[in-house]
XYZ file of C-alpha atoms in Angstrom:
532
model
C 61.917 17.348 28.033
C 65.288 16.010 28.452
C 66.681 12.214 29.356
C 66.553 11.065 32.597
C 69.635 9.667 34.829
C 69.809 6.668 36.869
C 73.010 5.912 38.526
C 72.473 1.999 38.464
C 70.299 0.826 36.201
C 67.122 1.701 34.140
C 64.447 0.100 31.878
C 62.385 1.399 29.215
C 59.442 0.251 27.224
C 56.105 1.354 25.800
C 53.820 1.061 28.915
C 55.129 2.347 32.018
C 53.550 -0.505 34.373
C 56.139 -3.020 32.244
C 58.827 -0.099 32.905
C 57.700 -0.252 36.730
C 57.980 -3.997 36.949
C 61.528 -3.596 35.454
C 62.724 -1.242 37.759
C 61.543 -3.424 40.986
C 63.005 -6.531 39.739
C 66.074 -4.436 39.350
C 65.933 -2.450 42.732
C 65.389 -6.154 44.430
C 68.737 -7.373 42.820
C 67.700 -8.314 39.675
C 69.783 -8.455 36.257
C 68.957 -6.420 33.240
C 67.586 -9.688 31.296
C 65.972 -10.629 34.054
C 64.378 -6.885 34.305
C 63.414 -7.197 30.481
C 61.453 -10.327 30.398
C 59.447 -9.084 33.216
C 58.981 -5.858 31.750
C 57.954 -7.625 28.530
C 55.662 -10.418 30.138
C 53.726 -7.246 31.866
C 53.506 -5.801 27.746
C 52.103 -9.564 27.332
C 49.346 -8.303 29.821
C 48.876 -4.641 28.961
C 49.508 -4.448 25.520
C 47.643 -7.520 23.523
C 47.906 -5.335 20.334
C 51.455 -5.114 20.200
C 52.826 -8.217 21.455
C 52.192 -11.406 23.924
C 52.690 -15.490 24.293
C 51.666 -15.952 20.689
C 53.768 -13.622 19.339
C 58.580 -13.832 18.404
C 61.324 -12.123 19.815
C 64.249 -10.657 19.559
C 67.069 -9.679 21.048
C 70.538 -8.614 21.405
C 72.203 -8.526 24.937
C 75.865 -6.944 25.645
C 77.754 -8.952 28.838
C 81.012 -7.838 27.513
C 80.281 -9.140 24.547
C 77.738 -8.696 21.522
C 75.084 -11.700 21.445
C 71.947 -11.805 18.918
C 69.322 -13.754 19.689
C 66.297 -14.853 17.525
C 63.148 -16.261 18.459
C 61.101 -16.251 15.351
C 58.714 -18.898 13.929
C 58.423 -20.863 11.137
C 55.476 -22.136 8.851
C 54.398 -25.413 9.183
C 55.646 -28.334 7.213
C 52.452 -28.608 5.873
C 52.586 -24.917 4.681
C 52.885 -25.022 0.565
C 51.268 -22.350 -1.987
C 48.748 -25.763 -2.863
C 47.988 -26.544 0.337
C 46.897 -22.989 1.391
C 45.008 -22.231 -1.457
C 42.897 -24.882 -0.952
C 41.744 -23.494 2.853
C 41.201 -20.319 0.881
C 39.007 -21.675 -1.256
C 37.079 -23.571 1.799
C 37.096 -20.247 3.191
C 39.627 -20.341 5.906
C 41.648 -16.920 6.036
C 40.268 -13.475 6.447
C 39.541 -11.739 3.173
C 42.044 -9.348 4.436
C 45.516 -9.144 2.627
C 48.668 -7.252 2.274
C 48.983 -5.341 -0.247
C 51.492 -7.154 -2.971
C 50.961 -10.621 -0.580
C 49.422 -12.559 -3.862
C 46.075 -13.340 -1.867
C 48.382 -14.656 1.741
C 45.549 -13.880 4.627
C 46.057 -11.271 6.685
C 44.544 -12.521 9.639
C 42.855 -16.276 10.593
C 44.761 -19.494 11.223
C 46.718 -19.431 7.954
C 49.262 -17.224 8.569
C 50.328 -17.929 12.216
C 54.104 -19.087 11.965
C 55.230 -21.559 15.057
C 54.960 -18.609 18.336
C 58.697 -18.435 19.172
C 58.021 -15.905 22.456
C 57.986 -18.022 25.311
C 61.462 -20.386 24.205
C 62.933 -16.751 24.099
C 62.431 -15.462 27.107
C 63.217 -19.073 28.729
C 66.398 -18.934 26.935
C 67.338 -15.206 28.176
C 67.013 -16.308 31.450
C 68.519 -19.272 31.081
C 71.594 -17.915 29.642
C 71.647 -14.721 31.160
C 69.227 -14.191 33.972
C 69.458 -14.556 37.853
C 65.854 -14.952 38.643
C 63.024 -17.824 37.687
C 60.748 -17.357 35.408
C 57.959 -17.362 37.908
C 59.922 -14.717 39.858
C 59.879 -12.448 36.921
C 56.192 -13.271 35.900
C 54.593 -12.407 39.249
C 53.859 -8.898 38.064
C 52.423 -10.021 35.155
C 50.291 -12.331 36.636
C 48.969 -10.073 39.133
C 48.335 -7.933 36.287
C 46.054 -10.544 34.596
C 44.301 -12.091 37.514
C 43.748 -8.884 39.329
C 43.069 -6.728 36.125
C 44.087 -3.203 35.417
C 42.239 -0.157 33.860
C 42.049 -0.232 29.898
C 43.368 3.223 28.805
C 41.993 5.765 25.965
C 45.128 4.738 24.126
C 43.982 0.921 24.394
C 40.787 1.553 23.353
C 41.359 3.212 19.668
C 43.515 -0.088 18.862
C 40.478 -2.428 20.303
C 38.241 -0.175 18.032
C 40.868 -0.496 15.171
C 40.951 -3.921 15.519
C 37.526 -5.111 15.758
C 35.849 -4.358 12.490
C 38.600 -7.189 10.880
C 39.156 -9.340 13.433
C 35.921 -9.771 15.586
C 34.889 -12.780 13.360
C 38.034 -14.617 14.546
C 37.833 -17.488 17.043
C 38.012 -16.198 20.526
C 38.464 -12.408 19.759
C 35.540 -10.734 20.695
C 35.055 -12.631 24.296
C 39.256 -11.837 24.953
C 39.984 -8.611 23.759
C 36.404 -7.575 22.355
C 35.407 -6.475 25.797
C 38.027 -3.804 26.633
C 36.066 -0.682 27.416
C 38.179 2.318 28.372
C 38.180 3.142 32.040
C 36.658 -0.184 32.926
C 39.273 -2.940 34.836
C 40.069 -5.960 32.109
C 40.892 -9.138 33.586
C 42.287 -11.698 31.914
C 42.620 -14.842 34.364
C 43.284 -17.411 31.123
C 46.600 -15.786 30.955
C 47.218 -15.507 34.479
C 46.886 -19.609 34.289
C 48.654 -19.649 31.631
C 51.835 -17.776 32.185
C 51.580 -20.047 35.851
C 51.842 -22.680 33.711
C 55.115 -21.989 32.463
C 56.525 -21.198 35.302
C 56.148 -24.419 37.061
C 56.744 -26.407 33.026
C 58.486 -24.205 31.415
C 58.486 -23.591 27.779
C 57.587 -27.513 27.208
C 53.938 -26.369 27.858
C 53.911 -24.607 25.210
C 55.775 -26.519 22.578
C 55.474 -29.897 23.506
C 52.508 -29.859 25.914
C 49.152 -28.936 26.892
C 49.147 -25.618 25.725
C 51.099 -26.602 22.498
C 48.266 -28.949 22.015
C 45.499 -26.045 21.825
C 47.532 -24.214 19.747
C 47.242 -26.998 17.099
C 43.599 -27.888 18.047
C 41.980 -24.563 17.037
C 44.917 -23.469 14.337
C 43.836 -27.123 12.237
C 39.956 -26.254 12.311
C 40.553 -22.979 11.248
C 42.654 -24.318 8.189
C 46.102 -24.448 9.155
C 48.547 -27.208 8.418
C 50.094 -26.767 12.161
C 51.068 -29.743 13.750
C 52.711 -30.487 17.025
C 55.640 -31.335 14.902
C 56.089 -28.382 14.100
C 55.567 -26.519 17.582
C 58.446 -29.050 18.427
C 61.260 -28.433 15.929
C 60.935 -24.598 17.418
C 64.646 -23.583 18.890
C 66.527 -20.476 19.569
C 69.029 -19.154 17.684
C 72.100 -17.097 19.325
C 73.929 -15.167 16.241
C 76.580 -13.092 16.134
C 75.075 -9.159 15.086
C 75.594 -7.170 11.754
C 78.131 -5.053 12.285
C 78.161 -1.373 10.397
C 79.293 2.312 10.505
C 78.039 5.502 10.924
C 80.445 8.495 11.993
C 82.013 7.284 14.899
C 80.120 3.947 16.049
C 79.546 0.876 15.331
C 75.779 0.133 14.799
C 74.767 -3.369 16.213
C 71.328 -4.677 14.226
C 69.954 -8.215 13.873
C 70.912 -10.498 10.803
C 68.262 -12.206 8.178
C 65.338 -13.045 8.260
C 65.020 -9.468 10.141
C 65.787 -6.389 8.245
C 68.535 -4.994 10.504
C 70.767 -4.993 7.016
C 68.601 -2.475 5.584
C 69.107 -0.281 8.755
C 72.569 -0.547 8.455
C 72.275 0.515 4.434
C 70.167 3.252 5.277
C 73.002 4.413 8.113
C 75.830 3.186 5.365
C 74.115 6.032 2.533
C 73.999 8.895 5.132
C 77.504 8.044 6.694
C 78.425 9.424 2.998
C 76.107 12.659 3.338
C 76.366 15.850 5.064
C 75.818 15.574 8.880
C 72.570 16.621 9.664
C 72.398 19.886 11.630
C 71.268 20.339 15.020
C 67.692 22.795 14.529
C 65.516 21.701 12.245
C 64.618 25.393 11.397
C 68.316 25.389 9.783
C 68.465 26.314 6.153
C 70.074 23.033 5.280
C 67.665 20.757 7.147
C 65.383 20.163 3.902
C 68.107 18.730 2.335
C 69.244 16.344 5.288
C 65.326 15.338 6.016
C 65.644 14.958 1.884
C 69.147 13.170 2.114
C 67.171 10.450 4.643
C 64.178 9.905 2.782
C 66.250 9.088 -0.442
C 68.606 6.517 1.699
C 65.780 4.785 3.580
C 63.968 4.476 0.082
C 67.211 2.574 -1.299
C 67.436 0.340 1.243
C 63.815 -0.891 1.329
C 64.355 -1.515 -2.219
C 67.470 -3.860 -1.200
C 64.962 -5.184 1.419
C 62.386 -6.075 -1.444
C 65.221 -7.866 -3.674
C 67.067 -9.578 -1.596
C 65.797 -10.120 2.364
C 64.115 -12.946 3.522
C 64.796 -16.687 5.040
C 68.955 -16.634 5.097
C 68.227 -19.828 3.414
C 66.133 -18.500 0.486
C 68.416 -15.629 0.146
C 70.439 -14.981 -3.066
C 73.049 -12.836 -1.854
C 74.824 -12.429 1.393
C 74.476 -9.332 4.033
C 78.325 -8.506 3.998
C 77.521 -8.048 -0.095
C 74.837 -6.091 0.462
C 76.367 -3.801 2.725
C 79.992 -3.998 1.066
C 82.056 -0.635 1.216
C 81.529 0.116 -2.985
C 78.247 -1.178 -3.303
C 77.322 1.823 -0.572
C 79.426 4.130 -2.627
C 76.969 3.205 -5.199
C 73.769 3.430 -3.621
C 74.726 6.920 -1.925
C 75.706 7.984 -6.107
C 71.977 7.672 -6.304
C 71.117 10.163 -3.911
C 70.581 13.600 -6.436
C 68.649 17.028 -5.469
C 65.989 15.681 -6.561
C 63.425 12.708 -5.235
C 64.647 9.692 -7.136
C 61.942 7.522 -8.791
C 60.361 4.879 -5.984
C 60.004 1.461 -6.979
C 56.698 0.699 -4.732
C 57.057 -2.600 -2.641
C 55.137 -4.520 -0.533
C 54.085 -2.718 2.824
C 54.361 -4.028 6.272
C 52.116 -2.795 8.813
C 53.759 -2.667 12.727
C 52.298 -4.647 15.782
C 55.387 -4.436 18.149
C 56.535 -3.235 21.852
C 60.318 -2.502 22.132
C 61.943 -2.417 25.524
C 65.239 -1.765 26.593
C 67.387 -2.336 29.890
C 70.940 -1.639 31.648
C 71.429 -2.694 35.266
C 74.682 -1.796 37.430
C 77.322 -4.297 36.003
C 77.564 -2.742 32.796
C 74.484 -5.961 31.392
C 72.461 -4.475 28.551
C 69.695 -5.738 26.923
C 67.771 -4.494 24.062
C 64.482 -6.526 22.964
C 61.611 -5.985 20.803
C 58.798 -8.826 20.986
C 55.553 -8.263 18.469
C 52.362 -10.167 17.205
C 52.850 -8.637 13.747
C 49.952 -6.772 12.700
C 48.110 -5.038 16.108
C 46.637 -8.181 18.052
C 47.846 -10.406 15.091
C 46.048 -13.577 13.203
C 42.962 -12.653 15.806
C 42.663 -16.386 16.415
C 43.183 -16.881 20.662
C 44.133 -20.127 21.711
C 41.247 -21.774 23.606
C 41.231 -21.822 27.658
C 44.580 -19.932 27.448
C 43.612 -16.665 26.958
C 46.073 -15.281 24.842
C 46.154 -14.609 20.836
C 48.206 -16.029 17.973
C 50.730 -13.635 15.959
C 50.415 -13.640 11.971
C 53.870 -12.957 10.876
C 53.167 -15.002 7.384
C 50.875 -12.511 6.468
C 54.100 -10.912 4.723
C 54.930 -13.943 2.597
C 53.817 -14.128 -0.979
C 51.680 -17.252 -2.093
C 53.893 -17.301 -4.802
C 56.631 -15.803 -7.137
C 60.029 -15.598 -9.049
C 62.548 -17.973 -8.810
C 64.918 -15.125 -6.688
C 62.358 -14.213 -4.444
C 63.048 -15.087 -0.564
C 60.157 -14.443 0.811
C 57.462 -16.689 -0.542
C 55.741 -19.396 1.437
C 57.655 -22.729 1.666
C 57.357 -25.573 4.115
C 59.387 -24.491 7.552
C 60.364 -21.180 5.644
C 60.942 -17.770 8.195
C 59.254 -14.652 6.776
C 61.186 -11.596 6.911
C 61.052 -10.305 10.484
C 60.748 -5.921 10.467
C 61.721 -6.604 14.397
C 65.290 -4.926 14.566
C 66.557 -3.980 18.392
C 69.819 -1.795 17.861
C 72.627 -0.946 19.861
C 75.720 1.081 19.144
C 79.121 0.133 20.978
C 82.519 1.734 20.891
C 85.963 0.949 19.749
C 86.552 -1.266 22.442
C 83.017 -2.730 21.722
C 81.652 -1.129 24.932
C 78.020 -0.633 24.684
C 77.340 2.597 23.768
C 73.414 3.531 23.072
C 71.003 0.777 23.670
C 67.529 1.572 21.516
C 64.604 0.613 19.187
C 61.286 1.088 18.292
C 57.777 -0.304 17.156
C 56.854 0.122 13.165
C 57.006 -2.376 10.677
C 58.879 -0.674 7.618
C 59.080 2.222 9.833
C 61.796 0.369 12.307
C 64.387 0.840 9.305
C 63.846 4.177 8.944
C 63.406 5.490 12.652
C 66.623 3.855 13.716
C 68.574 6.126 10.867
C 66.715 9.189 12.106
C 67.383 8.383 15.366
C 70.744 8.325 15.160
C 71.088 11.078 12.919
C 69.668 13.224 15.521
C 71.819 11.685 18.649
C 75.230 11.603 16.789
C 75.110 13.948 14.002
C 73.376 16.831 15.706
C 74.157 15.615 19.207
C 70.573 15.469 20.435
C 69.662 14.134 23.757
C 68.266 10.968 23.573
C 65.068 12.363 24.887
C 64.858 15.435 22.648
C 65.847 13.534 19.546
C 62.566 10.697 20.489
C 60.178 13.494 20.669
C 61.796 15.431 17.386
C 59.011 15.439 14.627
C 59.546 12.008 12.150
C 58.879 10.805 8.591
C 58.545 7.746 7.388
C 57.890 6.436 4.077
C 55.054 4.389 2.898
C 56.606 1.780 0.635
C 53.076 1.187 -1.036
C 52.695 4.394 -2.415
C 56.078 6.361 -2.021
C 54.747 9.262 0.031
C 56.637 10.599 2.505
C 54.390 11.189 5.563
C 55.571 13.742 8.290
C 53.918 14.743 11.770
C 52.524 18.196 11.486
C 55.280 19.937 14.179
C 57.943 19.675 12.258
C 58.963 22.715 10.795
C 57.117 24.344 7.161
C 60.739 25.149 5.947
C 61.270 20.709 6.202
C 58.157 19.970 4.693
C 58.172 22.461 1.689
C 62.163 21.820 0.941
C 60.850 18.201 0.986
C 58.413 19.082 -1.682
C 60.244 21.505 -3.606
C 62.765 18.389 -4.050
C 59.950 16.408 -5.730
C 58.551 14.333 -2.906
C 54.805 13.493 -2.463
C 54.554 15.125 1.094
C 51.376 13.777 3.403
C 50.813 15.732 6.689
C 50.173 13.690 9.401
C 49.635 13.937 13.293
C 51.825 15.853 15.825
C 52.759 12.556 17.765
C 51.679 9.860 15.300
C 51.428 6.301 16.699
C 52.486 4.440 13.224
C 55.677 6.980 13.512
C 57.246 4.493 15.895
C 57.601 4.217 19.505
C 61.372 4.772 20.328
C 63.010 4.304 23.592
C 66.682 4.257 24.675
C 69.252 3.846 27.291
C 72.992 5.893 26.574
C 75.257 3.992 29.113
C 77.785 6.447 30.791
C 80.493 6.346 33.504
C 77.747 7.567 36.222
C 74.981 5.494 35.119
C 72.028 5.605 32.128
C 70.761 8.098 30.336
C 67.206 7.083 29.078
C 64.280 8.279 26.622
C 60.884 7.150 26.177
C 58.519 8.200 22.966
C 55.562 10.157 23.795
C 53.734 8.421 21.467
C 52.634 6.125 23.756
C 52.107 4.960 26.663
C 55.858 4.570 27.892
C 58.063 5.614 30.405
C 61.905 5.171 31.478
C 62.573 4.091 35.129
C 65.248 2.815 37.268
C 67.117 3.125 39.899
């Protein structure tokens, strides 16, 4: 399949009723922000086990100019290694953890970080939008009060989910009941999202809801406070700026880990371009090439990422013009020792949008892992994220991500964009899965510059990505044996893994053009690209 065009304007996402809702708002007159947030309050609806209220976001939106903005929650004030080992011990906190997370819960109450979705899409529209927020939440709330019909694809993450979180307060009666081909309603949310659009995001973080939130987190063990729901704000930063060929890749600065995208891109902007048919005879060695720059950029991630103001070193270091020399002097014909790190599982929906001025918008909004901590805030229907499950209880003095009072985890949310010369926006795109996110943006781009892939044929190409637990390299079954056994001939632990494999990533794109968009959406899931 190839992209499709829309001559003035075009949204994509990982459910194609939030792409619908996108396209109307924009075919009434609508802006591309304003097309996003309703796209992503429908995810909020459709999609509990990738994102929703409880859950950050991120963005980065192009009116001319480049503009990050981050969402993203901290722990609360109460929130020290002492502090949570003693609700362990009372046994708050599933006994599910990370792998490398020092005994940090999984799911439960303790590691839900302040929700920072709601004062982001407020401040999008706000800043950037032309519409209320009750304007671009009517779909949504349709959505929930009327109910919609729960999907095959919904139903293996409900099953998924239910063996570790079912035990969690309010799970089972919210999201326990999805049954495939049955109508879910979800009138809690419908109230709720009402809510904020007659309060706005004061509901949530210094009101009624706010006040559940803190209710149900406390007796489940957490140190959250309405203190802490308070001191929430919204950050507007300026992006990292890299290189790869001829662009100039947009990602997300620290706590997210849009520096080791850039890395990875950095390392293969000194390789061979990768060719255009995977069946060519020098494709194991650029599949080989990527795997060995995505592994030395996780490691960076490991070492150095985290809370900007935990970090040890700066992002310009990190990605300064010798050090990549360096790091791409590693790269050898054969697969480089891996220095196993911690892992980080993906819960996300990425969504991008372009309307007819030229306003871009590309967005990714997540509850961490799946449906997140499990725990659903009481009377308003909708679950809490658990993006501290990836900080350590404790550990060495240059470690950024450990849990700290008010400290940020590191965020595996990265939206990308690619602009010009003249800093005109360029490609628009993202995609769900945690460490993954890193690694599919490299491919990605790979495929669409190097080899000059449509956007849509480079989304459905065959992917890789690397489990940072173990070092394996897992790769869905299509793509070619010549890949896979070059891959293993060069000494790397090769697992074979589905044709269209959901923790591959769910990619989606806009390429803006003189007549229009181009867009993608992943087969993978449930997506589409629309417009107008």
């Amino acid at each position: 399949m190839s992209s499709r065009w829309f001559p003035r304007g075009a949204v994509a996402s990982p459910h194609h009723l939030a792409s619908s809702a996108g396209a109307r708002v924009l075919a009434s007159g609508g802006n591309a922000v304003d097309a996003a947030v309703a796209a992503n309050l429908v995810l909020a609806v459709v999609t509990p086990y990738h994102c929703g209220v409880g859950g950050d976001l991120l963005a980065i939106v192009h009116d001319g100019a480049a503009t990050g903005v981050l969402s993203v929650g901290a722990m609360p004030g109460g929130a020290t290694p002492t502090a949570l080992r003693r609700a362990i011990e009372a046994g708050h906190g599933s006994v599910v953890r990370l792998p490398g997370t020092d005994g940090m819960p999984t799911f439960g109450a303790l590691p839900v970080t302040v929700p920072g979705a709601v004062a982001g899409w407020a401040h999008l529209l706000d800043r950037w939008g032309s519409r209320s927020f009750g304007d671009v939440a009517s779909a949504a709330v349709a959505l929930a009060e009327d109910g919609f019909p729960v999907s095959s694809h919904a139903q293996v993450h409900v099953d998924r989910a239910r063996p570790v979180l079912a035990e969690q307060p309010g799970w089972e009666t919210t999201y326990g009941v999805m049954r495939a081909g049955r109508r879910f309603v979800q009138p809690e949310l419908a109230r709720t999202l009402r809510i904020v659009a007659e309060d706005g995001p004061d509901a949530v973080y210094r009101g009624p809801i706010g006040e559940r939130i803190v209710e149900v987190l406390q007796a489940h063990g957490s140190t959250m406070t309405a203190a802490d729901l308070a001191d929430h704000g919204v950050e507007e930063v300026a992006p990292l700026r890299g290189r790869f060929r001829d662009r100039t890749v947009l990602e997300l600065p620290a706590p997210t880990q849009g520096v080791t995208a850039l890395t990875a891109l950095g390392i293969l902007d000194r390789c061979a371009p990768r060719p255009a048919d995977d069946t060519d005879r020098e494709a194991g060695r650029a599949w080989h090439d990527e795997v060995e720059a995505v592994r030395l950029a996780l490691r960076d991630r490991q070492h150095h990422l985290g809370d900007p103001r935990a970090m040890r070193t700066t992002e310009a270091a990190l990605l300064d013009p010798s050090r990549l020399d360096a790091l791409h002097g590693e790269i050898g014909d054969r697969a480089a020792p891996i220095e196993l790190v911690r892992p980080s599982p993906g819960g996300t929906a990425y969504l991008c949008a372009g309307d007819a001025d030229g306003l871009v918008v590309s967005l990714i909004q997540s509850n961490f892992v799946g449906f997140g901590s499990g725990v659903v805030v009481p009377s308003y229907g909708f679950g809490l994220h658990d993006r501290g499950a990836h900080l350590r209880l404790e550990g060495p003095p240059d470690e950024p991500n450990v849990v700290a009072p008010g400290i940020r985890p590191m965020h595996t949310l990265i939206p990308g964009m690619t602009v010009t010369d003249e800093d005109a926006p360029d490609l628009v795109f993202g995609t769900m899965g945690g460490d993954g996110q890193a690694q599919i943006h490299a491919q990605l781009l790979r495929r669409w510059i190097d080899a000059g892939q449509d956007l849509q044929t480079g989304i459905d190409a065959p992917r890789f990505t690397v489990d940072v637990g173990d070092g394996s390299v897992a790769v869905e079954s299509r793509a070619p044996r010549a890949v896979t056994d070059g891959l293993r001939e060069r000494g790397h632990e090769v697992r074979d893994i589905g044709p269209f494999e959901h923790l591959s990533g769910h990619a989606h794109a806009l390429r803006v053009t003189a007549d229009g968009y181009e867009g993608g959406s992943d087969p993978r899931c449930e997506g589409a690209v629309t417009g107008w």
